[in-house]
Coordinates of C-alpha atoms in Angstrom, one line a residue:
X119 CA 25.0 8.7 -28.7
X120 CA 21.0 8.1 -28.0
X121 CA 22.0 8.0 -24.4
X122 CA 24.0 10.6 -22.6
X123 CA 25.5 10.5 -19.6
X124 CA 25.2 6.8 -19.4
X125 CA 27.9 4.2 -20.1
X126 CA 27.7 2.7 -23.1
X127 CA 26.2 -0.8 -23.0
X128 CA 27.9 -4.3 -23.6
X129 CA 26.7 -7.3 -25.7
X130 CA 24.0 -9.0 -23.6
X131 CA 25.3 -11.6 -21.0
X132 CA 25.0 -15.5 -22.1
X133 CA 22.1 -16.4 -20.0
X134 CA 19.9 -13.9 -21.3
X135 CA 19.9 -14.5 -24.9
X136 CA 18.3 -18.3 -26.0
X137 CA 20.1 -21.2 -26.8
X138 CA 20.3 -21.5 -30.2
X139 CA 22.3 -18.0 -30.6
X140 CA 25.8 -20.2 -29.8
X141 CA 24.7 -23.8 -31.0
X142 CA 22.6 -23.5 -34.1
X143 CA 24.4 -21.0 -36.8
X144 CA 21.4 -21.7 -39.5
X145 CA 18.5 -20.9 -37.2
X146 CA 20.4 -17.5 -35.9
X147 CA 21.7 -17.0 -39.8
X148 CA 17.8 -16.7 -40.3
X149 CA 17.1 -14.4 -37.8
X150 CA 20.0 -12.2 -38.7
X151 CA 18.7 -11.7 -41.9
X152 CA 16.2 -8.8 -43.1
X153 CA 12.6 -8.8 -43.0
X154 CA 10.9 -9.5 -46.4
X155 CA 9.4 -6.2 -47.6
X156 CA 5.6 -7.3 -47.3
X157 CA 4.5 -9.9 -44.3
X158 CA 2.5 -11.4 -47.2
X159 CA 5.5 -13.2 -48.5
X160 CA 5.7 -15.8 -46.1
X161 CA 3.8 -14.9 -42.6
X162 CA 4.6 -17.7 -40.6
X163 CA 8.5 -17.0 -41.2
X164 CA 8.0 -13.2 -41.1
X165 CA 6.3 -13.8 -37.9
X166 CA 8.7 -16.3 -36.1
X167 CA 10.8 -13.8 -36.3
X168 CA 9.2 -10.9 -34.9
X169 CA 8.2 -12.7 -32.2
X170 CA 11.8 -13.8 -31.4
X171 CA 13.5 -10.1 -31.4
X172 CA 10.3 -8.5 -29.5
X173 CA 10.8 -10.6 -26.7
X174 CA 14.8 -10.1 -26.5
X175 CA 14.1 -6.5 -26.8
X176 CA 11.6 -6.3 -24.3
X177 CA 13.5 -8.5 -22.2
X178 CA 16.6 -6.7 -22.7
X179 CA 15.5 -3.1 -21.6
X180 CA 13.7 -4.8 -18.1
X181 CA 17.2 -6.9 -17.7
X182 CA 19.1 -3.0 -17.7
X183 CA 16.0 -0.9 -16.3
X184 CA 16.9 1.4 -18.3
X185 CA 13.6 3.3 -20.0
X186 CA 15.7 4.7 -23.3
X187 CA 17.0 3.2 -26.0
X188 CA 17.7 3.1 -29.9
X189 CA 18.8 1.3 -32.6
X190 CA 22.1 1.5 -32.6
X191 CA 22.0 0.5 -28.7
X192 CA 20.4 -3.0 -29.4
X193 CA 22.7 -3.8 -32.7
X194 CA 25.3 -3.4 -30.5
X195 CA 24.0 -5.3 -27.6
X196 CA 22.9 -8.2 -30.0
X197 CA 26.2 -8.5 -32.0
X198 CA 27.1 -11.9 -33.3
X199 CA 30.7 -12.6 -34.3
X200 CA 31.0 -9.5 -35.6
X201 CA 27.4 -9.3 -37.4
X202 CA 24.4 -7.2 -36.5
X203 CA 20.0 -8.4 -36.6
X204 CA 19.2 -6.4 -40.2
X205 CA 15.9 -6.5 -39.0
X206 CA 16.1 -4.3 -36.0
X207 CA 14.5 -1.4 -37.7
X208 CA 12.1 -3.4 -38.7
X209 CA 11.3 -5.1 -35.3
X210 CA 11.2 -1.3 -34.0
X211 CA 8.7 0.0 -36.1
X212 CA 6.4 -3.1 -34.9
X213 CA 7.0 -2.1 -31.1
X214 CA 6.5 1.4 -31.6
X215 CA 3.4 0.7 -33.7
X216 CA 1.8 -1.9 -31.0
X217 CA 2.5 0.7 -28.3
X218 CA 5.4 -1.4 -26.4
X219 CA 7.9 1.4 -27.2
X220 CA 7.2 5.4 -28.1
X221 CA 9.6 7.9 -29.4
X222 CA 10.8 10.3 -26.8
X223 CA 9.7 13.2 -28.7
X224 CA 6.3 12.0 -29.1
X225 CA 6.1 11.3 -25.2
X226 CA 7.2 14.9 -24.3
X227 CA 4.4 16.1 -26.6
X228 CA 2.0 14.3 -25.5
X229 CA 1.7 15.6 -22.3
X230 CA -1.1 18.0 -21.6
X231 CA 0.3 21.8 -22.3
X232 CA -1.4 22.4 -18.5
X233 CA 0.7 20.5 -16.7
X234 CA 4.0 21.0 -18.5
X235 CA 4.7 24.4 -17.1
X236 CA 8.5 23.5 -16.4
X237 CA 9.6 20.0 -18.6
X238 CA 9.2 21.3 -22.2
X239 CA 12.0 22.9 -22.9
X240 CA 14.4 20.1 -21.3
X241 CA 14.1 18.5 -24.9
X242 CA 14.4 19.6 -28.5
X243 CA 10.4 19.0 -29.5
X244 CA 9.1 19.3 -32.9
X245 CA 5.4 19.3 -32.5
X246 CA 4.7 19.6 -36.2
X247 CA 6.5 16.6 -36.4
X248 CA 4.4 14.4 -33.4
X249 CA 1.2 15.7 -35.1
X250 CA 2.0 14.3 -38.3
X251 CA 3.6 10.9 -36.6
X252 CA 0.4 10.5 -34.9
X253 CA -2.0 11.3 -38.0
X254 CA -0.3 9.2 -40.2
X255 CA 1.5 6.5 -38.0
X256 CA 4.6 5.2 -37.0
X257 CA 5.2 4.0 -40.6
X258 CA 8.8 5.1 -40.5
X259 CA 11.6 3.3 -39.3
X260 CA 13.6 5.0 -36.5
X261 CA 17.1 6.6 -36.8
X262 CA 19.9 5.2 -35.6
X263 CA 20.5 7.7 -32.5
X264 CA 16.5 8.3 -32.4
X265 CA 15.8 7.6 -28.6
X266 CA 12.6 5.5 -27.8
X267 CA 11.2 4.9 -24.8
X268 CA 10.1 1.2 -23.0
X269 CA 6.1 2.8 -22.3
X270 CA 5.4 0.2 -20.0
X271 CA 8.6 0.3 -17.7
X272 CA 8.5 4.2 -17.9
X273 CA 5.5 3.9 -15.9
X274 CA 6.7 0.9 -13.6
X275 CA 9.6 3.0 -12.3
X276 CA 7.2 6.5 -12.0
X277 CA 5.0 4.6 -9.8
X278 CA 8.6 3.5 -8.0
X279 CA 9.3 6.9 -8.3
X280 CA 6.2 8.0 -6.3
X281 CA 5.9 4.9 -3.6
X282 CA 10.0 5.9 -2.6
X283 CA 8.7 9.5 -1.8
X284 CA 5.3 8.2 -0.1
X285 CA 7.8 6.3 2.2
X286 CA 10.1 8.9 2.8
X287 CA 10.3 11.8 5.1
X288 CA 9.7 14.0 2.8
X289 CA 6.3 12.5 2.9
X290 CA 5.3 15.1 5.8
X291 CA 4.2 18.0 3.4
X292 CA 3.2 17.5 -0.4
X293 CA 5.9 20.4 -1.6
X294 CA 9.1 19.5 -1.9
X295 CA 12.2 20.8 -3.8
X296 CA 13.3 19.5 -7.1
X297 CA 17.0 18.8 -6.0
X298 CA 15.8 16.8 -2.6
X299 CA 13.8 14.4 -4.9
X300 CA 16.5 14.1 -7.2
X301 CA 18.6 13.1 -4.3
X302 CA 16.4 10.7 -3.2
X303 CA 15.5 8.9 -6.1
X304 CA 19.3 8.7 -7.0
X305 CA 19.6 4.8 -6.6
X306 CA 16.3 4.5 -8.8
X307 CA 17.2 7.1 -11.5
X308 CA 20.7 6.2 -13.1
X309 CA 20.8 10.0 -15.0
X310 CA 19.0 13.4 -14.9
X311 CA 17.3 12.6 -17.9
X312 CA 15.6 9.4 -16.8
X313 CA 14.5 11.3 -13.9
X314 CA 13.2 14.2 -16.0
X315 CA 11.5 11.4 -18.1
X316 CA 9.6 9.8 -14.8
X317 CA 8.8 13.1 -13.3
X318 CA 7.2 13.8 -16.8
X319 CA 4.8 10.6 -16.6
X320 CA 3.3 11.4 -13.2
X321 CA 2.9 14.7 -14.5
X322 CA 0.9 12.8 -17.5
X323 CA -0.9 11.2 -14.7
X324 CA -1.9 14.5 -13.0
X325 CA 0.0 13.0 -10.0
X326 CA 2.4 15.4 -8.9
X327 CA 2.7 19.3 -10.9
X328 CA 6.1 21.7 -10.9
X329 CA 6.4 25.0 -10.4
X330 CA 9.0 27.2 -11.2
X331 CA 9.8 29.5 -8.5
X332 CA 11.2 32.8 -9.2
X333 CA 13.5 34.9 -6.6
X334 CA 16.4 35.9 -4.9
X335 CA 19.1 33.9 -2.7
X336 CA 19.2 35.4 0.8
X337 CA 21.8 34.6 2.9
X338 CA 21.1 35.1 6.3
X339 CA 18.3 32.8 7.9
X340 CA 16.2 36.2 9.7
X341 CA 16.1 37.9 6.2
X342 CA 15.2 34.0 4.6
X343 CA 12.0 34.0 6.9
X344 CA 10.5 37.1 6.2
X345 CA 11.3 37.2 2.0
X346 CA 8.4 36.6 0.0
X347 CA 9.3 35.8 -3.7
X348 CA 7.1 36.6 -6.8
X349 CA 5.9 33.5 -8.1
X350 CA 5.0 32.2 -11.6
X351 CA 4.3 30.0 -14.0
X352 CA 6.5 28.7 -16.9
X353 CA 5.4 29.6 -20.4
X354 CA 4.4 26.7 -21.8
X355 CA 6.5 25.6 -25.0
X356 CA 8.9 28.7 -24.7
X357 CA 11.8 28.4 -21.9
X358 CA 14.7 25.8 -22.0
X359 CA 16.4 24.5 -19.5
X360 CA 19.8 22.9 -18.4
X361 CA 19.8 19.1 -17.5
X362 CA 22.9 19.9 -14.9
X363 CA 20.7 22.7 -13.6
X364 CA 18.8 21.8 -10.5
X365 CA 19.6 24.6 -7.9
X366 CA 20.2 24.0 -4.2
X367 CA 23.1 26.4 -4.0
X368 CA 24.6 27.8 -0.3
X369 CA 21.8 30.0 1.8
X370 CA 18.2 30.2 1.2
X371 CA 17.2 29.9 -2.0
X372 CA 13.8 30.7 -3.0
X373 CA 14.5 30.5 -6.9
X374 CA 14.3 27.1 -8.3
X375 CA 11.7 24.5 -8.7
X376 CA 9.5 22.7 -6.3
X377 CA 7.2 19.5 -6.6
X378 CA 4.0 18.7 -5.1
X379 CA 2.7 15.5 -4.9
X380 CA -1.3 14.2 -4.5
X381 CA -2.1 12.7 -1.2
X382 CA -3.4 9.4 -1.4
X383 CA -2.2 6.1 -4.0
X384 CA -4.6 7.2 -6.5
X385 CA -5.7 10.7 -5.8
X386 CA -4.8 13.5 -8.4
X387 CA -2.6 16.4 -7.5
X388 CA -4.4 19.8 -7.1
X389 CA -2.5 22.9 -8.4
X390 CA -0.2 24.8 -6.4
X391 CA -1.7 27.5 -4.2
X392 CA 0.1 30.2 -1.8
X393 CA -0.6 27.9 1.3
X394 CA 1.5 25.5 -0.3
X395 CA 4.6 27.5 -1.3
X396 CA 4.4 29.3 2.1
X397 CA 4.5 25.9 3.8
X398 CA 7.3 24.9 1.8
X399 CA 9.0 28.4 2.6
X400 CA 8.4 28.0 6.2
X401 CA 10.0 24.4 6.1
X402 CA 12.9 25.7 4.4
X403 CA 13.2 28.7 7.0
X404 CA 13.2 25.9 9.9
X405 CA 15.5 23.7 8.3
X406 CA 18.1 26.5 7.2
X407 CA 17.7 27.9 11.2
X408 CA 18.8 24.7 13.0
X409 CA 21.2 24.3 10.7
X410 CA 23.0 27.5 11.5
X411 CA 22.0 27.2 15.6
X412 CA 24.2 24.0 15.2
X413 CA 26.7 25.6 13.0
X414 CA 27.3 28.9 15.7
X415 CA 26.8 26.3 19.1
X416 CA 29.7 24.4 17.4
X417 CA 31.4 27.9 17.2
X418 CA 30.7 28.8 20.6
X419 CA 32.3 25.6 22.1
X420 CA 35.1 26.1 19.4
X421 CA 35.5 29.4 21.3
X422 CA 35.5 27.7 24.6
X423 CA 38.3 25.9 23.7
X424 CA 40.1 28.5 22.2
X425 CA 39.7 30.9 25.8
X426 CA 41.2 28.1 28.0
X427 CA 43.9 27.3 25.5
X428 CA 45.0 31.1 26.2
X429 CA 44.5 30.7 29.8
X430 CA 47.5 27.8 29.9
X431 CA 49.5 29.6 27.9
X432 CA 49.4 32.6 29.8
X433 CA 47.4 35.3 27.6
X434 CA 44.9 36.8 29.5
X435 CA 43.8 39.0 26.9
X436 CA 43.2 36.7 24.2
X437 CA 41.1 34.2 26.8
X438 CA 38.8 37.7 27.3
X439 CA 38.4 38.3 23.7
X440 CA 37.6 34.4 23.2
X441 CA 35.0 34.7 25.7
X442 CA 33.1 37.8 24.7
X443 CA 33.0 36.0 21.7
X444 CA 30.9 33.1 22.9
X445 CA 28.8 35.6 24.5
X446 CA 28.1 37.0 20.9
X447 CA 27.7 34.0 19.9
X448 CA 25.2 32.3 22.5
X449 CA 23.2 35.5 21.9
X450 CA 23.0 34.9 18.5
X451 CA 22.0 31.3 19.3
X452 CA 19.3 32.5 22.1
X453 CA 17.8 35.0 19.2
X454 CA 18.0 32.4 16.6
X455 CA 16.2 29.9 18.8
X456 CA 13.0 32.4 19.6
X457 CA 13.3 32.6 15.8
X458 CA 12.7 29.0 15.0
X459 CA 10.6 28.6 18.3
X460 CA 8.1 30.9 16.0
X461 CA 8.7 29.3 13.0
X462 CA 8.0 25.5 14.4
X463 CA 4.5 27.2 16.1
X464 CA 3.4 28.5 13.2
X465 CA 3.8 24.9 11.6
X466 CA 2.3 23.4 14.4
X467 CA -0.9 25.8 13.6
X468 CA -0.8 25.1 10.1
X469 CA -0.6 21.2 10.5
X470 CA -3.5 21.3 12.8
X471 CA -5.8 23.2 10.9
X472 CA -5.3 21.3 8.1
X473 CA -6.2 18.3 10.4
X474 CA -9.2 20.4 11.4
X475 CA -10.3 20.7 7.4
X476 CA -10.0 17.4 6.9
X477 CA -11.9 16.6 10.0
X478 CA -14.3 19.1 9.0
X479 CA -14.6 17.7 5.4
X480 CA -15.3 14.3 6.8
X481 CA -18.5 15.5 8.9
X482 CA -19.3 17.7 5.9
X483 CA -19.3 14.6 3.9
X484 CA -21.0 12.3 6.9
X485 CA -23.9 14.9 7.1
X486 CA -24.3 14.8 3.5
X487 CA -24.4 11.2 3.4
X488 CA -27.1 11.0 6.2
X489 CA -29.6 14.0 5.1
X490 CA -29.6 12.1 1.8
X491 CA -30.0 8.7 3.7
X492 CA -33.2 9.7 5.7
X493 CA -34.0 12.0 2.9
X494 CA -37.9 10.6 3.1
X495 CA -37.7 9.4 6.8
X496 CA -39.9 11.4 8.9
X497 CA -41.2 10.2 12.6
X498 CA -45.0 10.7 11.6
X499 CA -43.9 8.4 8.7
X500 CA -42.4 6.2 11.2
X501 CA -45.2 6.1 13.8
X502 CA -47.3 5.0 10.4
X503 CA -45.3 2.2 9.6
X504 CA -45.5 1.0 13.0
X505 CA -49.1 1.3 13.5
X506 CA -49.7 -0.7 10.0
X507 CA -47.0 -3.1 11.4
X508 CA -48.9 -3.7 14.6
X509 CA -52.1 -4.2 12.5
X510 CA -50.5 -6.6 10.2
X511 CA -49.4 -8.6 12.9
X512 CA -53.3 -8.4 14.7
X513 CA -54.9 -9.8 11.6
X514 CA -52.1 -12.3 11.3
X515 CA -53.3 -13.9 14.9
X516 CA -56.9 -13.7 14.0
X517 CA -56.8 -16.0 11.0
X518 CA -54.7 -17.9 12.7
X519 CA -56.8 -19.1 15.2
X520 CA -59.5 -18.9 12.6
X521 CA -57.6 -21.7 10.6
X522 CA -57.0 -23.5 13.9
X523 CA -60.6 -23.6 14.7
X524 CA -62.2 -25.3 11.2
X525 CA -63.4 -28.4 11.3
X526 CA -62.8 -31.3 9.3
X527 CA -65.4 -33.9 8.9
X528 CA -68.0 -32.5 11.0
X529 CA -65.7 -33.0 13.7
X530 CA -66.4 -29.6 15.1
X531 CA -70.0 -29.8 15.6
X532 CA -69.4 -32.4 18.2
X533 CA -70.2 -31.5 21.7
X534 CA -67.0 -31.5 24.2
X535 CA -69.3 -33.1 27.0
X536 CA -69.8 -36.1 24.7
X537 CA -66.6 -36.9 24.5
X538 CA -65.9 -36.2 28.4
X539 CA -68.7 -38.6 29.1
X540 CA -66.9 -41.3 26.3
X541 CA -63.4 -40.8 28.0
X542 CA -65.1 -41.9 31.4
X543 CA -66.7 -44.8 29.9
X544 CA -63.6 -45.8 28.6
X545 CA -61.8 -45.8 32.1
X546 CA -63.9 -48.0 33.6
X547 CA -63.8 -50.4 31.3
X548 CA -60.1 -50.6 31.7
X549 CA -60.6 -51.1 35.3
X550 CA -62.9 -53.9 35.2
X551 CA -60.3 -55.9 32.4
X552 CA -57.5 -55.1 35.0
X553 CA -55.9 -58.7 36.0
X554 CA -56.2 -59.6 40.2
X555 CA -53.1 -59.8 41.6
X556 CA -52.3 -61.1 45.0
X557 CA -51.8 -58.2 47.9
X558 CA -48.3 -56.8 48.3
X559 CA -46.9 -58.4 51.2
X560 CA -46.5 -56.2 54.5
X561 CA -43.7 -55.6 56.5
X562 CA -44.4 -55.9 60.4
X563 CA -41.8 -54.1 62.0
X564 CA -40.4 -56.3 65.1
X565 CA -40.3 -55.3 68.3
X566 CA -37.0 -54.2 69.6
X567 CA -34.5 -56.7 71.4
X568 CA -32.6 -56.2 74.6
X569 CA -29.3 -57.1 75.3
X570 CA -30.5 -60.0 77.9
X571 CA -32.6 -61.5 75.3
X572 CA -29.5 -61.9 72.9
X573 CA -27.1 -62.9 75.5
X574 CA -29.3 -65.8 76.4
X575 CA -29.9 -67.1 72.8
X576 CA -26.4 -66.8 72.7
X577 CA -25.3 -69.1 75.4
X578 CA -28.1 -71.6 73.6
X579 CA -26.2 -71.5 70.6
X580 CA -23.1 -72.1 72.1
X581 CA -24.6 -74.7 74.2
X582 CA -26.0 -76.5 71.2
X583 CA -22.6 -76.2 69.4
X584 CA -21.0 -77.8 72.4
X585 CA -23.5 -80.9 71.8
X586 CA -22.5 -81.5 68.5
X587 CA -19.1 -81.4 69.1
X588 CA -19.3 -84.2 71.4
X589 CA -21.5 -86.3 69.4
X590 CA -19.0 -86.3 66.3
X591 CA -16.3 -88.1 67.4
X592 CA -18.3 -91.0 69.0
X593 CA -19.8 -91.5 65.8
X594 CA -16.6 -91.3 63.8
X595 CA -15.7 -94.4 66.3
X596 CA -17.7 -96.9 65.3
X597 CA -16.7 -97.5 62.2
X598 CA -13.2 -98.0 63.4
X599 CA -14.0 -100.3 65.6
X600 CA -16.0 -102.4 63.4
X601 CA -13.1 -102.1 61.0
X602 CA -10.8 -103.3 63.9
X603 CA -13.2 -106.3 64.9
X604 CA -13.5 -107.6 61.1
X605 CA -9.8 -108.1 60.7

């Protein structure tokens, strides 16, 4: 089969295949059918149907995210009532000749020799064979088992690939080991070989680089910290490797193969140096010593246990030997912990010197940056330029009130006592035409009244009220009277 270890794929579900494939038997009898052998025959049929098995195909391999596939994959995902597209080879060819699709082959051999120190021999290459296919073109049509590769979702899920780690706790130090990653990118990567395949591509984009580490398995964590394993390089080309191999055995195991990554979205990875791998090996060594202080603390209380069970049941001497050993076994724990007390410092060094480098690198760069700003800035040059400023600005003023003081008309030659003397003139005529108006009225202000004064005008007033009250009613009489006499 082109794809091992995966389940082999069903027809492709109703909703993703258009809808003429149930309803219009001509139109799909048509498609079915081969391509002509030259395009020149009839292009717009020839045509119509590329485009309408590109796009399932393209479709289809996003729908699975699944980067592999091969011929006899998509017949039978496209089967039609027991009938297969004749033109799938065909269709093929045109994908891998555009660049859509690329043989897996090819894709392995492409990648720079430098940076395939551990992938190469995962896959039977023929390079012979990629030369030729990329001298002479993908002319050929691919084999029925031939696996291809989707390029463009290869490189969709490698980015995925790097943005899960980036996110990740693994994240803390570029190294990690192969078999963590593969862990982690378990829900992404359906098989080994997919994961091989994405690893590959951000090798091809110098993202992250693999080493193959060469050693020995120790078992006990104090022997783990103090190894130090011969490391080198794969040959290039020459070594082959298992897909089921990927290490991460019991104990420490310094044999194997680590990753390390590039810092930064879109920096590229630099090669693997001894500071990295004894980073990595001092990780490892920390990791491997708290899990064995937890491991012999749960023996210690297991012990515990065990020396008071004895106690009810009445044997002394087996409580004794149950303590002595958690005594041996705290002891342990109390040695082990000054061991990973040393460990975790010299990470804490390490981190902050490489805190301090890239501190350092960043006023390295800043002073760089500023010799080469005030590369010609100098203070006499300065003092200069403000001097010639200053000067500017002085012969600015004077024409200024040069242009302020031209005259226009011969109107500067006249005197300023003249027109003094006119302004005058023209006063006092205005005063003369001014219009006589009577004077303003003044206000005498009365002299002040006493109380006696006001008390005696009063009792006039009322006196005077008193008159006219009696002289209204005799008046009001008369005509009464009159009126009484008449009838």
């Amino acid at each position: 089969m082109c794809s091992p270890g995966e389940a082999p794929p069903g027809l492709a579900p109703a909703g993703d295949l258009p809808p003429e494939w149930e309803t219009d038997d001509e139109r799909m009898a048509f498609l079915f059918s081969a391509f002509k052998q030259s395009r020149e025959v009839n292009s717009t049929e020839w045509d119509s149907k590329m485009a309408f098995w590109v796009g399932l195909v393209l479709a289809r391999g996003r729908r699975r995210g699944a980067v592999r596939t091969c011929l006899r994959e998509l017949q039978n995902g496209f089967e039609r009532r027991g009938s297969v597209p004749l033109g799938l080879g065909t269709v093929l060819r045109e994908l891998l000749r555009r660049g859509k699709l690329q043989r897996e082959s090819d894709f392995m051999a492409s990648v720079d020799s430098s940076w395939i120190s551990w992938g190469v021999g995962v896959f039977i290459l023929k390079p012979l064979k990629w030369t030729l296919s990329s001298v002479l073109g993908d002319s050929k049509i691919p084999e029925e088992e031939e696996v291809l590769i989707y390029v463009e979702l290869l490189q969709e899920k490698a980015e995925e690939v790097y943005r899960l780690y980036q996110n990740s706790a693994l994240s803390s130090h570029p190294v990690v080991a192969l078999s963590e990653l593969r862990s982690l990118c378990a829900g992404l990567c359906p098989d080994e070989r997919t994961f091989y395949l994405l690893l590959l591509q951000l090798q091809k984009e110098k993202r992250v680089t693999i080493l193959e580490q060469n050693g020995e398995k120790v078992q006990g964590p104090g022997d783990c910290f103090w190894v130090v394993s011969s490391l080198s390089r794969v040959p290039s080309a020459r070594r082959e490797m298992d897909f089921g191999h990927f290490g991460g055995s019991s104990g420490c195991l310094l044999s194997g193969k680590i990753v390390k990554f590039a810092r930064g979205l879109h920096a590229k990875v630099s090669p693997m140096n001894d500071v990295d791998i004894g980073v990595y090996q001092l990780m490892q060594s920390e990791q491997l010593l708290s899990q064995k202080v937890e491991s012999l603390s749960q023996e210690a209380e297991k012990c515990k246990e065990d020396a008071r069970s004895a106690c009810r049941a009445g044997k002394k001497q087996l409580a004794l030997r149950c303590l002595k050993s958690k005594r041996r076994t705290e002891r342990r724990i109390e040695e082990l912990h000054s061991k990973l007390d040393a460990v975790q410092g010299i990470l804490d060094r390490i981190y902050a010197s490489q805190t301090d480098q890239m501190v350092f690198n960043a006023y390295q760069a800043g002073v760089g940056a500023l010799k080469l700003s005030m590369k010609d800035v100098t203070v006499e040059r300065a003092e200069n330029l403000v001097d010639q400023i200053q000067e500017l600005c002085d012969t600015q003023d004077e024409v200024a009130q040069t242009l302020a003081g031209v005259g226009i008309n011969g109107l500067a030659e006249v005197d300023s006592e003249e027109l003094e003397k006119e302004l005058d003139s023209l006063l006092q005529d205005s005063s003369k035409d001014s219009v006589d108006l009577p004077p303003v009225p003044q206000m005498v202000p009365s002299a002040r009244v006493s109380d006696a004064e006001l008390e005696a005008e009063l009792e006039q007033l009322s006196v005077s009220a008193g008159d006219l009250a009696q002289k209204t009613p005799s008046a009001s009489s008369e005509p009464k009277t009159a009126l009484g006499l008449n009838l």
